[in-house]
Coordinates of C-alpha atoms in Angstrom, one line a residue:
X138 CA 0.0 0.0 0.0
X139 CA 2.6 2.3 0.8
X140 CA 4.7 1.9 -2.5
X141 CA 1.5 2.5 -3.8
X142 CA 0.8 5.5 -2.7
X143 CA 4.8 6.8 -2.9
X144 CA 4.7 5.8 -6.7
X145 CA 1.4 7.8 -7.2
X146 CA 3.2 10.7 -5.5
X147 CA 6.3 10.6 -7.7
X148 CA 4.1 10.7 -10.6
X149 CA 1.6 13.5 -9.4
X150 CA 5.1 15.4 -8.9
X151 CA 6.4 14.3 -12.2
X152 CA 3.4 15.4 -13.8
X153 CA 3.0 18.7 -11.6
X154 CA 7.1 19.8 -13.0
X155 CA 6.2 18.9 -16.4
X156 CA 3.1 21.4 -16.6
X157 CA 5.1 23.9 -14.4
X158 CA 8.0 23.7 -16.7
X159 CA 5.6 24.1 -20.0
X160 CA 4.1 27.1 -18.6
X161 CA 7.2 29.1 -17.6
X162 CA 8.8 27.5 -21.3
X163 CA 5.7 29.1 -23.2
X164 CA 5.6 32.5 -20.4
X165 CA 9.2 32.9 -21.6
X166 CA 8.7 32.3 -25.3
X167 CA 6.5 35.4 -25.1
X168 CA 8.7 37.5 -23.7
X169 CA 7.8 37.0 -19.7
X170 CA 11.5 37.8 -17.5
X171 CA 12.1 39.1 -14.1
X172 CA 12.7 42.0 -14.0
X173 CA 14.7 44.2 -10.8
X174 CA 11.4 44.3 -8.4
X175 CA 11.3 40.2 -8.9
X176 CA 8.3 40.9 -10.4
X177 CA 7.5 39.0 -13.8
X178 CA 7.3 41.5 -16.8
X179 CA 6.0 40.7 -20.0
X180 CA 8.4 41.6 -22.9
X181 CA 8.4 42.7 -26.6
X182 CA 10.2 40.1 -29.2
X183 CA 12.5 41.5 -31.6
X184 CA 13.4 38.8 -33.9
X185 CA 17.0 40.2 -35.8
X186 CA 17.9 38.6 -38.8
X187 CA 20.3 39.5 -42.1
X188 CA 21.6 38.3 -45.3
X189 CA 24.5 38.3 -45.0
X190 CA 24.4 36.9 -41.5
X191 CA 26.8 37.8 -38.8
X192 CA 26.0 41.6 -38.4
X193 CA 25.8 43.6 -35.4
X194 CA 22.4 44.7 -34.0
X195 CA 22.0 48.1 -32.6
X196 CA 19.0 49.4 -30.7
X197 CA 18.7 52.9 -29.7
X198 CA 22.5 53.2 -30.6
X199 CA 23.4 50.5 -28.5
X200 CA 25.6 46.7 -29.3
X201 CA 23.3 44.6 -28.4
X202 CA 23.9 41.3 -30.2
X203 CA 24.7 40.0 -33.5
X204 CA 21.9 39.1 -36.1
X205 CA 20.2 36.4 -36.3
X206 CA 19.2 36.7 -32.7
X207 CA 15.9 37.1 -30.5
X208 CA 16.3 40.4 -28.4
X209 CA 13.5 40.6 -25.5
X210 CA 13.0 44.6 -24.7
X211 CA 10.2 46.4 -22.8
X212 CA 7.6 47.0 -25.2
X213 CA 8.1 50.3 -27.1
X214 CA 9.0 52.2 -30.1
X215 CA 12.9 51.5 -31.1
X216 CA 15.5 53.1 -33.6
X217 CA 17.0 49.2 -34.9
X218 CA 20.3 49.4 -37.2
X219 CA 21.9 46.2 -38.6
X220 CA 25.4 47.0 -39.6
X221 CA 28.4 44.7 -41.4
X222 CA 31.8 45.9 -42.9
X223 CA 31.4 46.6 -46.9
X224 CA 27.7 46.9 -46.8
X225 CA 25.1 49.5 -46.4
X226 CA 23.8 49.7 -43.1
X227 CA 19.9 48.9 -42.6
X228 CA 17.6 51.4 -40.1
X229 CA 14.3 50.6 -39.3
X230 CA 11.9 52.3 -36.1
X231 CA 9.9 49.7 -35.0
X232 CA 7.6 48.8 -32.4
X233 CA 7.6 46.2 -30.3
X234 CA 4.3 44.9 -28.1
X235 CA 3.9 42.8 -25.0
X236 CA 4.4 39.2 -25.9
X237 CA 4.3 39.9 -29.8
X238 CA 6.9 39.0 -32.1
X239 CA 8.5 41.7 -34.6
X240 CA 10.6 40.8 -37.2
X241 CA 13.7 43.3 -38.3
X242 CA 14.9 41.6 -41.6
X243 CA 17.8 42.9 -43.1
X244 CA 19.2 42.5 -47.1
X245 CA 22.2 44.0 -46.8
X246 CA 23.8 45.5 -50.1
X247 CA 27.6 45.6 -50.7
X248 CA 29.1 49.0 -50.8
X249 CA 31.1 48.5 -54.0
X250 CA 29.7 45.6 -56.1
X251 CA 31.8 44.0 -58.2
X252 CA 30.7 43.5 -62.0
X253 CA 31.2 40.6 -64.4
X254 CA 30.9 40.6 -67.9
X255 CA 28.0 38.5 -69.4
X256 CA 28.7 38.9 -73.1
X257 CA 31.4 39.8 -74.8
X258 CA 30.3 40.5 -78.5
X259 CA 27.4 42.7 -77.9
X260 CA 23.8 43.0 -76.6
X261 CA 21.4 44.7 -78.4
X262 CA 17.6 44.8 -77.2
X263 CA 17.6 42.3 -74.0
X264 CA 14.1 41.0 -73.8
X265 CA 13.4 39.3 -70.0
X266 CA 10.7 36.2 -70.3
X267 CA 7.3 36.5 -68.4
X268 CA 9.0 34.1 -65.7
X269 CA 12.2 35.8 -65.4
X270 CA 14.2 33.3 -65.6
X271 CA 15.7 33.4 -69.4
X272 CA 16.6 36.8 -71.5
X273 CA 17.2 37.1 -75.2
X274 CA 19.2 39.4 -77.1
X275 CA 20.7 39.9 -80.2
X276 CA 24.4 40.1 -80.8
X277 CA 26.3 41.6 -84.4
X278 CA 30.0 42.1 -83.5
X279 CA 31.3 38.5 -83.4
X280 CA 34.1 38.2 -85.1
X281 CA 32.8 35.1 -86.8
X282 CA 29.8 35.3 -89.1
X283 CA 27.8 32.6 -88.1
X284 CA 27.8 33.7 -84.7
X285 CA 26.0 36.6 -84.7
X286 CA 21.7 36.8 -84.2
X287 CA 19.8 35.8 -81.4
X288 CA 20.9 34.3 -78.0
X289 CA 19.1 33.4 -74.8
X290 CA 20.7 33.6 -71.6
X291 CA 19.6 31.4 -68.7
X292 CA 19.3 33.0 -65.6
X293 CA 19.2 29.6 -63.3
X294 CA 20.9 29.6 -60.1
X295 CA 23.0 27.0 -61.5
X296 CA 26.5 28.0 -61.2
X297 CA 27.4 25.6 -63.9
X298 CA 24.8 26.7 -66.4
X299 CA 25.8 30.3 -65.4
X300 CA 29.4 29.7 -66.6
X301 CA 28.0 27.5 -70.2
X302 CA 26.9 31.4 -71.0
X303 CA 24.3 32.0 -73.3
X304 CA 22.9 29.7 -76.1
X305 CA 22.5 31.2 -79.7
X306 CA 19.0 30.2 -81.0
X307 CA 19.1 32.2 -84.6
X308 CA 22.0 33.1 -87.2
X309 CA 21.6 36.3 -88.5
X310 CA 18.9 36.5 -91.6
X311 CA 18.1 39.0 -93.6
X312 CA 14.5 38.5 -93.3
X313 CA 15.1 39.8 -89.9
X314 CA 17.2 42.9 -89.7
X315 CA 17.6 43.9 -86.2
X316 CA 16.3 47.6 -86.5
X317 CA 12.9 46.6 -88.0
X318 CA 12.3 43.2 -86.1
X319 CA 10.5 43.3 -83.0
X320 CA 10.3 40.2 -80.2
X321 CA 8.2 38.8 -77.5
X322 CA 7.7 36.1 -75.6
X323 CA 5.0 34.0 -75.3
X324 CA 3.0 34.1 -71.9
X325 CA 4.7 30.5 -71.5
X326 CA 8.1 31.4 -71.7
X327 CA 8.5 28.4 -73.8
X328 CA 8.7 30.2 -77.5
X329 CA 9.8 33.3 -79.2
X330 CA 8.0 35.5 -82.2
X331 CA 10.0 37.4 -84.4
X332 CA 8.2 39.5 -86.7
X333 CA 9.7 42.0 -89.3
X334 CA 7.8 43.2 -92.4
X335 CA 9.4 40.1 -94.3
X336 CA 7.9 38.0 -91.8
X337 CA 6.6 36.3 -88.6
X338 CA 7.9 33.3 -86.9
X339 CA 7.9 31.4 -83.7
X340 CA 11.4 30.3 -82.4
X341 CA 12.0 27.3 -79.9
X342 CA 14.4 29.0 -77.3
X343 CA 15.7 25.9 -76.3
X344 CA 17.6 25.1 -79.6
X345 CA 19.2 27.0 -83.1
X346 CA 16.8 27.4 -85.4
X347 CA 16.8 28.2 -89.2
X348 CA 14.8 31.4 -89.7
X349 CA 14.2 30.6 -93.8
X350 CA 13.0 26.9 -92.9
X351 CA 10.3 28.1 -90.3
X352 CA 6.9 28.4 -90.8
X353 CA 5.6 32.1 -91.6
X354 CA 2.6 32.5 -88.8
X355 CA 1.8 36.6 -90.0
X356 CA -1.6 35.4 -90.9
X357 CA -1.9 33.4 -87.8
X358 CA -0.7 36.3 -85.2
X359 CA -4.3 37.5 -84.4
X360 CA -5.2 33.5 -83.6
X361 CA -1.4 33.5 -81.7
X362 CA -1.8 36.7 -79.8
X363 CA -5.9 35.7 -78.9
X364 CA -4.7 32.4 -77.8
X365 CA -1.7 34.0 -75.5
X366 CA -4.4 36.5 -74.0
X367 CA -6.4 34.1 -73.0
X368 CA -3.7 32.4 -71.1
X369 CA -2.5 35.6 -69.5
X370 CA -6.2 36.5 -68.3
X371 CA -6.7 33.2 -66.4
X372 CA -3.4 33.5 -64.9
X373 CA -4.5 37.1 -63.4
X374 CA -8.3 36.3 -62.4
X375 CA -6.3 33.3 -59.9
X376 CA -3.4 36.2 -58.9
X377 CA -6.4 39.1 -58.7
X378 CA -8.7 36.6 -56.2
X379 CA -6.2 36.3 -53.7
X380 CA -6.5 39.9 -53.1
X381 CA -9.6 41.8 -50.9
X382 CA -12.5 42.8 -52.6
X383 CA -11.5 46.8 -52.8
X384 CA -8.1 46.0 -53.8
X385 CA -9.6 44.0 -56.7
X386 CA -11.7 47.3 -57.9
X387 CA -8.7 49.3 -57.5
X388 CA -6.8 47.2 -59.9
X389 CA -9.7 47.0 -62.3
X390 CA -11.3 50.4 -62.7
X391 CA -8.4 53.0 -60.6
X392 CA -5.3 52.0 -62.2
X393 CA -3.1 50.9 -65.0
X394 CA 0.6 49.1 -64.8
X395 CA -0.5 46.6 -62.0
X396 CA 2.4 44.5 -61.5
X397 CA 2.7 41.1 -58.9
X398 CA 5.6 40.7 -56.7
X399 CA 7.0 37.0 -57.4
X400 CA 5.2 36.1 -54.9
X401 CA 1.9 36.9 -55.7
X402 CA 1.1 38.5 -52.0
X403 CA 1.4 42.3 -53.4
X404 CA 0.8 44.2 -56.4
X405 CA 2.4 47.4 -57.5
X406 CA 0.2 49.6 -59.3
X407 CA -0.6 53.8 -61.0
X408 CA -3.6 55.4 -59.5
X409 CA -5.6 56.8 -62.1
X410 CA -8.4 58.0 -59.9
X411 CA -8.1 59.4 -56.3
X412 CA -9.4 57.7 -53.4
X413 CA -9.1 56.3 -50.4
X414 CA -8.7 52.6 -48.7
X415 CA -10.7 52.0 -46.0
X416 CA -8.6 51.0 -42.5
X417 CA -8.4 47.5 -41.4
X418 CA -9.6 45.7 -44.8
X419 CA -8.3 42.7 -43.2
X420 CA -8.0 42.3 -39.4
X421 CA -5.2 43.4 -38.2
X422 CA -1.9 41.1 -37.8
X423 CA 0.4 41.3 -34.2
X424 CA 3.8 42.6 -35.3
X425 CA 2.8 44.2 -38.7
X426 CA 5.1 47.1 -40.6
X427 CA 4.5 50.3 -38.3
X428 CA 6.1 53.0 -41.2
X429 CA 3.4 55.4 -42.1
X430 CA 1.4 55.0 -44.7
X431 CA -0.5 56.4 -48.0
X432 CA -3.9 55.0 -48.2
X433 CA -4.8 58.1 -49.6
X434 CA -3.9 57.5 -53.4
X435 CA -3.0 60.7 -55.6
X436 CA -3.5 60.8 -59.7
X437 CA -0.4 59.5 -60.8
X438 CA 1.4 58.1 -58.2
X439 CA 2.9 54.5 -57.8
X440 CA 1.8 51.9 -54.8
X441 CA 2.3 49.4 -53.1
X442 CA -0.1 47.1 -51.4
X443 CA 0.7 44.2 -49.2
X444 CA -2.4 41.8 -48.9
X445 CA -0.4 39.7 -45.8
X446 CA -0.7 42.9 -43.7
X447 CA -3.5 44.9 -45.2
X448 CA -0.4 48.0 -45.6
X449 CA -0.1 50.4 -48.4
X450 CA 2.7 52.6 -48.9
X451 CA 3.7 54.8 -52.0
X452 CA 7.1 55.4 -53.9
X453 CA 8.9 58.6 -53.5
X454 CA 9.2 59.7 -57.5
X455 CA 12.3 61.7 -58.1
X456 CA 12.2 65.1 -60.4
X457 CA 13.7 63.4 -63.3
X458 CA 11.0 60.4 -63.3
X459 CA 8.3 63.1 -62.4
X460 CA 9.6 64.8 -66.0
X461 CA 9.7 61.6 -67.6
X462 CA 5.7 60.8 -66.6
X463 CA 4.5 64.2 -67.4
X464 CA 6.7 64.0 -71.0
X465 CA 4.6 60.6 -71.7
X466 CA 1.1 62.2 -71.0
X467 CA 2.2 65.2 -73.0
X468 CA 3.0 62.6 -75.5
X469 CA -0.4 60.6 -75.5
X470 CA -2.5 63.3 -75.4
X471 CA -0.1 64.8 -78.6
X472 CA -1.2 61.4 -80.0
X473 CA -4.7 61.3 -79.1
X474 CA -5.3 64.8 -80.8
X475 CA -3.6 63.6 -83.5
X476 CA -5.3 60.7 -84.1
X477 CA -8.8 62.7 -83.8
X478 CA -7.1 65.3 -86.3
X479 CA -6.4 62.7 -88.5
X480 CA -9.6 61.1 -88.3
X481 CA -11.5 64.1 -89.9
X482 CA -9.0 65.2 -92.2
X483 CA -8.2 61.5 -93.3
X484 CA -4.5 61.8 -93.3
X485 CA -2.2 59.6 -92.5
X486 CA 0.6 60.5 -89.7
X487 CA 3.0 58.3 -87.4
X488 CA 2.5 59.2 -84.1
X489 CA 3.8 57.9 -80.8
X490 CA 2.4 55.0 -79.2
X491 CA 2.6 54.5 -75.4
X492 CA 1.1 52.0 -73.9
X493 CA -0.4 51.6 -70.1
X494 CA -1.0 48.0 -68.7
X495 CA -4.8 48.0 -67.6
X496 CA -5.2 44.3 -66.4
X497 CA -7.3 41.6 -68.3
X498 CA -9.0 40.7 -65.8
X499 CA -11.5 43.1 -65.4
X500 CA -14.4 40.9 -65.1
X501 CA -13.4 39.1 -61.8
X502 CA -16.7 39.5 -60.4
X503 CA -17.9 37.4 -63.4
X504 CA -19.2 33.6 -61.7
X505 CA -17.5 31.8 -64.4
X506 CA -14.4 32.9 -66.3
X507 CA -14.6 33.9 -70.4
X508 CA -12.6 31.2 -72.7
X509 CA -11.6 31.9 -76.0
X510 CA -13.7 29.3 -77.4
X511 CA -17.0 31.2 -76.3
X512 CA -16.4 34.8 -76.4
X513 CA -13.3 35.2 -79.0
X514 CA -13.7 38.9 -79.3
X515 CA -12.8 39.8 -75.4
X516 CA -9.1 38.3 -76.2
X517 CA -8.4 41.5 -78.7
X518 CA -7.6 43.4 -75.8
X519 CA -4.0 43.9 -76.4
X520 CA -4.2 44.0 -80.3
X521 CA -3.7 47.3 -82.6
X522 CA -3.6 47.7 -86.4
X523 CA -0.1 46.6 -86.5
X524 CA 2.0 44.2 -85.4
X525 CA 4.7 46.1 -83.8
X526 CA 2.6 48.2 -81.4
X527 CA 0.3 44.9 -80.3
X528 CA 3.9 43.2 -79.6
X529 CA 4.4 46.4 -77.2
X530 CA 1.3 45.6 -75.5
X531 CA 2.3 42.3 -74.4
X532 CA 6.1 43.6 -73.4
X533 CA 4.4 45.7 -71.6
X534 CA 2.0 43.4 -70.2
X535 CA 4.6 41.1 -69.0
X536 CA 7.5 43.5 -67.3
X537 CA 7.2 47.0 -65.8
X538 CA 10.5 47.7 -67.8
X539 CA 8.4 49.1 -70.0
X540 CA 6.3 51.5 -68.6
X541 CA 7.9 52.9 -65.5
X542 CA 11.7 52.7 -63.8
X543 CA 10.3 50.9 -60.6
X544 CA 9.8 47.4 -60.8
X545 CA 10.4 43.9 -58.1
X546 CA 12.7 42.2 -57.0
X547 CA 12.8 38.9 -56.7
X548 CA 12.3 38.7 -52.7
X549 CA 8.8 40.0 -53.4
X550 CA 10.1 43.3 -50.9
X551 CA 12.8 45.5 -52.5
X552 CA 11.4 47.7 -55.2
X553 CA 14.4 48.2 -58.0
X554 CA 14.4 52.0 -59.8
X555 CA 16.6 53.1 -61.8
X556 CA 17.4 56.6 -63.6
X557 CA 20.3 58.4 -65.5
X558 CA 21.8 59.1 -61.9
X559 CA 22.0 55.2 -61.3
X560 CA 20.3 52.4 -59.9
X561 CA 18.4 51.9 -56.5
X562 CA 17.3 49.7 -54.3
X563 CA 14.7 50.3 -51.7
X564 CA 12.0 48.4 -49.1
X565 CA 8.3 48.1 -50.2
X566 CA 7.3 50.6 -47.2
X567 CA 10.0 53.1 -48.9
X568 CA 12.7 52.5 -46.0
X569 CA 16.2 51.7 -46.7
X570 CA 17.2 53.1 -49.7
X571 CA 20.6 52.6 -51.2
X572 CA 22.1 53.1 -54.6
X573 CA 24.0 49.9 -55.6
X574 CA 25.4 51.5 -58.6
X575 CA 25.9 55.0 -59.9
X576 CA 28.2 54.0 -63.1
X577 CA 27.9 54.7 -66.8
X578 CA 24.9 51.9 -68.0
X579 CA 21.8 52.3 -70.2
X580 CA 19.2 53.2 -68.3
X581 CA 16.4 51.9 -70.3
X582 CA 17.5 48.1 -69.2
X583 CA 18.3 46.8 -65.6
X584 CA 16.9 43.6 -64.5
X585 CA 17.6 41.5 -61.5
X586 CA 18.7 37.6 -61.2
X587 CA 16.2 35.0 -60.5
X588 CA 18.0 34.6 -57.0
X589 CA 18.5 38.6 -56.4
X590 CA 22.2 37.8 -56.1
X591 CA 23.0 39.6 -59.5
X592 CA 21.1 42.8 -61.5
X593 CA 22.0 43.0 -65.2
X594 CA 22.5 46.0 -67.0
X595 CA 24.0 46.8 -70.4
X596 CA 27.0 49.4 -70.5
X597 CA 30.6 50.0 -72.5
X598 CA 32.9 51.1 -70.0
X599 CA 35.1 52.2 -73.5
X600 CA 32.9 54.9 -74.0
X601 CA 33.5 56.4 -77.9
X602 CA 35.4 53.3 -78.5
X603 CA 34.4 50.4 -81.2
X604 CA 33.8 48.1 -78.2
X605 CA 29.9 47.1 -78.5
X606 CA 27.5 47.6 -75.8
X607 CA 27.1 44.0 -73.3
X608 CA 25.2 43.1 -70.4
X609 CA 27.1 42.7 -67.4
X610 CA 26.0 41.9 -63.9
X611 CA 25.9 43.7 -60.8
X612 CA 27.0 41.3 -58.1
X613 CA 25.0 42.2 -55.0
X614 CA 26.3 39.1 -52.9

């Protein structure tokens, strides 16, 4: 009887620890620690993390630890730098709550990137596929014949495939002289048109192909292009639902040049109307972003909104972009009047064409998608009289590279500008703005690495020389 009873002791204790030591595991998990008055004090979680890791967290000024670490603070409002030799420092002010985790992630930039040389005979006219992960170009200055046309350069993370370089897919034809031939992907990524006034054909990326062998699709293009809308539309109804019912008007009816982040959780887009998002969409998530801001949209101005915390924040536009907008609206409406000008007097003018991405998915409210089988004539969107100008649609459709100087990279969080003073790299809620490179470049083409270790740019650091223009990459790791 008495070993009994001792044995149901030692496991009543046994049990008793266990659920003591739970509690004061879980108490202390959300920040609980004693403080000077031996009274237990609920604390704020700062969670410090970088890429690169190993850098030294500062909080209000003060060494504290080395990232990635778990800092328990009073609850508060906090100045947090992350800081490593040969890279830009990272500032943030955030706010930490009792017993709620806050996360300070830092990507760290190098302070002088180093560049490598991608090509060596010449880029002309890099085109980025709609998955970003291959780019063709065309190249004229080999020094052998047969070598010269169009390449495609994967950009796999692949060291090994890196250092194969780029494959060449065409030889150059005269059917296809650079200046007059325009190029597009297909929605796929898995073929190429080129179309010049000679001719239109669809190029497998993966191989060389004979341009005078392959078939000539120009009477097909209208069937081609209808086809590829079709495919791009049901992509973006699936992106577009993901989003909040207000954000999905917004991106319908108040804006144009709606671009997804890779990973489909926020959407970068032009106001075209002014108005204003309500608060608290979605309920509100412990630990969110705390940086102010801009629910308020303006005509005009670029945004970002973040569907995982219900945030919005706009870009700061520099004068020289500024410019650049209000040149391209002076340009339209030059068109426009133009066009109407025209139109009465019958003549026949070229004017300028620029195009604004409106999405085409409009009709998400629709129960059932449109197909192309039972309403051909809503996948015309995209298409103009000619050729050239429906091809521009689509570039633009699939990359903000041709539209505006902002666009994503690949982490989804970092907005990418660039401008004739150099190239940028800033958060989504506008903080941490560096410029990773301030050399001579073209600055109608920068575009970052599947990975985001790399951006690649084209440049000719022989400037008035005979050397051709190549792509080089930016290494930003």
């Amino acid at each position: 009887m008495s070993y009994a009873r001792s044995r149901i002791l030692w496991t009543s204790f046994a049990l008793i620890t266990i659920a003591l030591g739970t509690y004061v595991a879980i108490r202390f998990a959300q920040g609980y620690r004693p403080n000077r008055s031996n009274i237990v004090g609920g604390n704020g979680l700062l969670v410090a993390n970088s890429e690169p890791k190993g850098a030294r967290v500062l909080v209000n000024g003060r060494f504290l630890s080395a990232t990635d670490d778990t800092l328990y603070l009073d609850p508060g409002e906090y100045d947090v730098e992350i800081q490593k030799d040969g890279y830009f420092p990272w500032r943030k002010s955030v706010l930490l709550e009792q017993e709620v985790v806050t996360q300070a992630n830092a990507l760290l930039f190098p302070t002088a990137p180093g560049l490598t040389p991608l090509t060596l005979s010449g880029a002309r006219n890099p085109i980025p596929s709609p998955d970003g992960q291959k780019l063709v170009y065309y190249t004229a200055s080999s020094s052998a014949a047969t070598k010269n046309g169009y390449y495609v350069h994967d950009r796999v993370d692949d060291q090994l495939a890196f250092q194969r370089g780029p494959r060449q897919i065409t030889r150059t034809s005269s059917l296809f002289p650079v200046e007059d031939t325009r190029v597009v992907w297909s929605p796929d990524s898995t073929q190429i048109m080129l179309s010049s006034p000679q001719k239109t054909v669809l190029v497998d990326p993966t191989k060389l192909n004979e341009l005078e062998s392959l078939p000539d699709v120009s009477f097909q293009v209208s069937t081609i292009f209808s086809q590829w809308e079709e495919e791009m539309y049901q992509r973006d109804r699936e992106r577009l639902a993901k989003f909040p019912v207000e954000i999905q008007w917004v991106a319908t009816a108040s804006a144009v040049n709606v671009y997804f982040s890779p990973d489909e959780d926020r959407l970068m887009y032009t106001a075209t109307e002014a108005f204003t998002l309500p608060e608290h969409i979605l309920p509100v998530k412990p630990g969110s972003n705390t940086q102010v801001q801009a629910r308020t949209t303006e005509i005009g101005g670029i945004y970002i909104y973040d569907r995982d915390e219900d945030k919005q924040f706009k870009l700061d536009m520099d004068e020289q972009y500024l410019t650049w907008l209000k040149d391209q609206a002076e340009q339209a409406t030059a068109s426009a009047a133009t066009l109407a000008r025209n139109a009465n007097t019958q003549e026949e003018t070229e004017s300028v064409y620029n195009p604004q991405k409106k999405l085409l998915s409009s009709d998400l409210f629709r129960s059932r998608p449109l197909t192309l089988e039972s309403s051909p004539s809503a996948f015309t969107k995209l298409q103009r009289d000619n050729v050239q100008d429906t091809i521009m649609n689509f570039l633009t459709y699939h990359s903000p590279l041709f539209t505006h100087k902002y666009q994503w990279f690949p982490n989804s969080w970092h907005i990418i500008h660039h401008s004739e003073e150099g190239i940028t790299i800033e958060e989504a809620d506008t903080t941490n703005k560096v410029r990773v490179y301030s050399g001579p470049y073209d600055n109608t083409f920068v575009y970052p690495w599947p990975n985001g270790s790399r951006l690649i740019i084209r440049t000719n650091f022989n400037q008035g020389s005979l050397v051709p223009v190549n792509l080089y990459t930016i290494d930003l790791k």
